[in-house]
């Protein structure tokens, strides 16, 4: 907060002008609160209107995508700043209100990640095909998360202010209620478009593979190399099913190769030996040895001889 530390310093000061400094900082703090309230309301109205009138395909224009979501982040930043100012009314109790602090942290984190996403998009929008859809989906999700966190913070404002503090926070963030909470998660259509780029060979998929260690003997390298094979095999299998025919020799080899890759890659945490001791010939882990002994003892207890005795 730009005025909190000087305000506290004036309270702790023994200088003659300390009361004057306190009054000056207190006035500045009030000005900060009402300034944030004004930004929260005016930007809220503008952001609500722009979101309501925006086309679902507007994200395909990169410059307009950045401008739109930058405006939404500015609105959410003003909402967050006003909510934080109200939270200061709790005084020393604030540090004990973990749920309120957690919700405000969720809002701030979503805003921060939103700016990071826009920065990355601005740098790579011309070099990565499909990045527009990914950025739009991410921003819609983050804006919805920030909106939800601020709504829940207002709905659960702690005592002693309680419902009054929650009403003030809601009035400053979204005075018209849900009408001024326009952010929604990405649509199924957009989600499917992003999911397809993430799970098939694409420029977006390649972007995420950058700066990742893919040594020849690592599971990540095996997964990346298997992806184009299984995608091609899926297409072949679909064509065979649709045409109601038998696969050619080449197609059968491709399908078998894809199945072999799948069977290998689904083996998670499967190891023939674990650690240096098990690499020694004849070594058996004590836990396994104890289990075998108990199984053998239980089996001996149920032999015909033991039963007749």
C-alpha positions as a printed Julia matrix, in Angstrom:
309×3 Matrix{Float64}:
   0.0     0.0     0.0
   1.53    3.39   -0.95
   0.5     5.15    2.29
   0.34    2.45    4.96
   4.0     2.48    6.05
   4.24    6.31    6.29
   0.98    6.26    8.29
   2.37    3.7    10.76
   5.66    5.59   10.97
   3.81    8.79   11.93
   1.99    6.92   14.71
   5.28    5.61   16.1
   7.09    8.91   15.75
   7.77   11.15   18.75
   8.51   14.23   16.64
   6.46   17.38   17.03
   5.07   17.22   13.5
   3.97   13.59   13.83
   0.23   14.48   14.16
   0.42   16.61   11.02
   2.15   13.79    9.13
  -0.51   11.37   10.33
  -3.33   13.63    9.13
  -1.62   14.12    5.76
  -1.12   10.37    5.24
  -4.65    9.61    6.43
  -6.1    12.05    3.89
  -3.93   10.49    1.18
  -5.14    7.04    2.23
  -8.78    8.14    1.95
  -8.01    9.62   -1.45
  -6.46    6.3    -2.47
  -9.6     4.43   -1.39
 -12.0     6.69   -3.3
  -9.68    6.75   -6.32
  -9.72    2.96   -6.42
 -13.5     2.99   -5.99
 -13.86    5.35   -8.94
 -11.6     3.24  -11.14
 -13.42    0.09  -10.02
 -16.83    1.49  -10.98
 -15.94    3.24  -14.24
 -13.73    0.44  -15.54
 -16.33   -2.06  -14.38
 -19.05   -0.48  -16.52
 -16.76   -0.23  -19.56
 -15.46   -3.79  -19.16
 -18.96   -5.2   -18.72
 -20.21   -3.51  -21.9
 -17.17   -4.53  -23.97
 -17.44   -8.14  -22.81
 -21.18   -8.33  -23.47
 -20.87   -6.95  -27.01
 -17.72   -8.86  -28.0
 -17.91  -11.49  -30.74
 -16.89  -15.04  -29.91
 -14.41  -14.92  -32.82
 -12.87  -11.55  -31.88
  -9.8   -13.29  -30.44
  -8.6   -14.13  -33.96
  -7.36  -10.53  -34.26
  -4.26  -10.51  -32.05
  -4.12   -6.76  -31.42
  -7.8    -6.61  -30.44
  -7.34   -9.66  -28.2
  -4.56   -7.9   -26.28
  -6.48   -4.61  -26.03
  -9.65   -6.31  -24.77
  -8.05   -8.45  -22.1
  -5.73   -5.65  -20.98
  -8.85   -3.6   -20.26
 -10.34   -6.5   -18.27
  -7.16   -6.85  -16.21
  -7.16   -3.12  -15.5
 -10.76   -3.43  -14.27
  -9.92   -6.45  -12.09
  -6.84   -4.68  -10.73
  -9.01   -1.74   -9.63
 -11.52   -4.2    -8.1
  -8.71   -5.91   -6.22
  -7.2    -2.63   -5.01
 -10.55   -1.45   -3.6
 -11.21   -4.83   -1.97
  -7.76   -4.72   -0.37
  -8.41   -1.24    1.0
 -11.62   -2.48    2.64
  -9.8    -5.47    4.09
  -7.51   -3.04    5.95
 -10.51   -2.01    8.05
 -10.07   -5.32    9.9
  -6.84   -3.97   11.37
  -4.77   -6.55   13.23
  -7.39   -9.26   12.67
  -6.5    -9.29    9.0
  -3.49  -11.57    9.49
  -5.73  -14.16   11.2
  -8.34  -14.19    8.42
  -6.68  -16.81    6.26
  -9.75  -17.49    4.09
 -10.18  -13.83    3.16
  -6.46  -13.44    2.51
  -6.5   -16.63    0.45
  -9.31  -15.36   -1.77
  -7.59  -12.03   -2.3
  -4.37  -13.92   -3.09
  -6.28  -16.03   -5.65
  -7.55  -12.85   -7.32
  -4.1   -11.25   -7.38
  -2.52  -14.45   -8.7
  -5.04  -14.7   -11.54
  -4.4   -11.07  -12.49
  -0.63  -11.58  -12.42
  -0.87  -14.72  -14.57
  -3.15  -12.83  -16.95
  -0.53  -10.15  -17.57
   2.14  -12.84  -17.99
  -0.06  -14.61  -20.56
  -0.62  -11.43  -22.55
   3.1   -10.66  -22.49
   3.92  -14.13  -23.84
   1.23  -13.86  -26.5
   2.45  -10.44  -27.65
   5.94  -11.88  -28.16
   4.93  -15.07  -29.98
   1.59  -14.37  -31.69
   3.15  -14.24  -35.17
   5.41  -17.29  -34.77
   3.09  -19.89  -33.17
   0.01  -20.88  -35.13
  -3.01  -21.42  -32.9
  -1.69  -19.29  -30.03
  -4.68  -16.93  -30.35
  -7.14  -19.62  -29.24
  -4.89  -20.76  -26.39
  -4.46  -17.19  -25.12
  -8.2   -16.48  -25.33
  -9.05  -19.65  -23.42
  -6.45  -18.93  -20.74
  -7.52  -15.31  -20.27
 -11.21  -16.23  -20.0
 -10.38  -18.81  -17.33
  -8.15  -16.44  -15.34
 -10.64  -13.57  -15.48
 -13.39  -15.88  -14.28
 -11.18  -17.1   -11.41
 -10.4   -13.53  -10.3
 -14.08  -12.58  -10.5
 -15.09  -15.63   -8.45
 -12.43  -14.96   -5.79
 -13.59  -11.36   -5.33
 -17.25  -12.42   -5.2
 -16.51  -15.02   -2.5
 -14.38  -12.54   -0.54
 -17.35  -10.15   -0.4
 -19.83  -12.91    0.43
 -17.69  -14.14    3.34
 -16.33  -10.88    4.75
 -15.4   -11.61    8.37
 -16.55   -9.95   11.57
 -16.68   -7.37   13.07
 -17.8    -5.75    9.81
 -19.36   -8.94    8.49
 -22.21   -8.4     6.06
 -21.65   -4.63    6.06
 -18.06   -5.07    4.87
 -19.2    -7.62    2.31
 -21.9    -5.27    1.04
 -19.4    -2.41    0.68
 -16.96   -4.66   -1.16
 -19.64   -6.01   -3.51
 -20.98   -2.5    -4.12
 -17.54   -1.21   -5.07
 -16.61   -4.19   -7.23
 -19.94   -5.02   -8.89
 -22.74   -2.63   -7.79
 -25.23   -4.22  -10.21
 -24.51   -7.72   -8.98
 -24.18  -10.45  -11.57
 -24.81   -7.95  -14.37
 -21.35   -6.56  -13.67
 -19.74   -9.99  -13.36
 -19.58  -10.84  -17.07
 -16.66  -13.27  -17.11
 -17.41  -16.88  -17.98
 -15.17  -19.95  -18.49
 -14.19  -20.72  -22.09
 -16.87  -22.38  -24.2
 -16.77  -26.08  -25.05
 -15.98  -25.21  -28.68
 -12.91  -23.19  -27.69
 -11.84  -25.79  -25.13
 -12.01  -28.55  -27.76
  -9.97  -26.43  -30.17
  -7.24  -25.92  -27.55
  -7.35  -29.56  -26.45
  -6.85  -30.73  -30.04
  -3.76  -28.53  -30.42
  -2.37  -29.82  -27.14
  -2.87  -33.5   -27.96
  -1.89  -33.62  -31.64
   1.24  -32.48  -33.49
   0.88  -28.7   -33.75
   2.83  -25.49  -33.32
   1.33  -25.03  -29.85
   2.38  -28.55  -28.87
   5.9   -27.87  -30.12
   6.01  -24.61  -28.16
   5.39  -26.42  -24.89
   8.13  -28.93  -25.75
  10.71  -26.15  -26.03
  13.36  -25.95  -23.29
  12.29  -29.36  -21.98
  14.99  -31.99  -21.62
  14.23  -34.78  -24.07
  17.22  -37.09  -23.86
  16.98  -40.23  -25.95
  16.35  -42.5   -22.94
  13.76  -40.4   -21.14
  10.02  -41.03  -20.89
   9.29  -37.5   -22.17
  11.27  -38.16  -25.36
   9.42  -41.44  -25.87
   6.06  -39.72  -25.43
   6.92  -36.96  -27.9
   8.2   -39.39  -30.52
   5.16  -41.64  -30.09
   2.61  -38.86  -30.59
   2.73  -38.59  -34.42
   2.7   -42.39  -34.72
  -0.42  -42.9   -32.62
  -2.2   -39.95  -34.24
  -1.56  -41.43  -37.69
  -2.64  -44.86  -36.44
  -5.9   -43.41  -35.1
  -6.65  -41.89  -38.48
  -5.91  -45.21  -40.23
  -8.07  -47.17  -37.78
 -10.96  -44.73  -38.29
 -10.67  -45.03  -42.06
 -10.63  -48.85  -41.88
 -13.73  -48.84  -39.68
 -15.53  -46.37  -41.9
 -14.65  -48.27  -45.1
 -15.4   -51.67  -43.52
 -12.26  -53.22  -44.93
  -9.18  -55.1   -43.82
  -5.95  -53.13  -43.24
  -3.18  -53.3   -45.78
   0.16  -54.8   -44.81
   1.61  -51.32  -44.25
  -1.41  -50.22  -42.22
  -1.31  -53.37  -40.1
   2.37  -52.73  -39.31
   1.58  -49.13  -38.31
  -1.28  -50.22  -36.05
   0.88  -52.89  -34.41
   3.66  -50.36  -33.85
   1.22  -47.92  -32.24
  -0.15  -50.64  -29.95
   3.4   -51.6   -28.91
   4.22  -47.97  -28.11
   1.01  -47.62  -26.12
   1.62  -50.78  -24.11
   5.13  -49.59  -23.28
   4.23  -46.03  -22.33
   1.31  -46.93  -20.07
   3.67  -48.83  -17.77
   4.11  -46.25  -15.01
   6.62  -46.88  -12.2
   7.33  -50.4   -13.42
  10.93  -51.42  -12.72
  12.65  -54.78  -12.83
  14.98  -53.68  -10.04
  14.97  -50.76   -7.61
  18.3   -49.58   -6.26
  21.75  -51.11   -6.15
  20.89  -53.9    -3.69
  18.32  -55.44   -6.02
  20.85  -55.43   -8.83
  22.84  -58.01   -6.86
  22.17  -61.59   -7.9
  19.96  -63.46   -5.47
  18.94  -60.41   -3.41
  15.3   -60.24   -2.31
  13.85  -57.31   -0.45
  13.06  -58.14    3.22
   9.43  -57.05    2.82
   8.92  -59.41   -0.14
  10.72  -62.23    1.67
   8.54  -61.74    4.76
   5.4   -61.76    2.61
   6.43  -65.01    0.92
   7.13  -66.62    4.29
   3.71  -65.63    5.64
   2.02  -66.92    2.48
   3.84  -70.24    2.76
   2.93  -70.5     6.44
  -0.71  -69.78    5.72
  -0.75  -72.36    2.93
   0.78  -74.99    5.25
  -1.95  -74.34    7.83
  -4.6   -75.38    5.34
  -3.06  -78.62    4.08
  -5.16  -81.82    4.5
  -2.75  -83.07    7.21
  -3.11  -79.82    9.19
  -6.89  -79.87    8.79
  -7.18  -83.52   10.04
  -5.0   -82.75   13.04
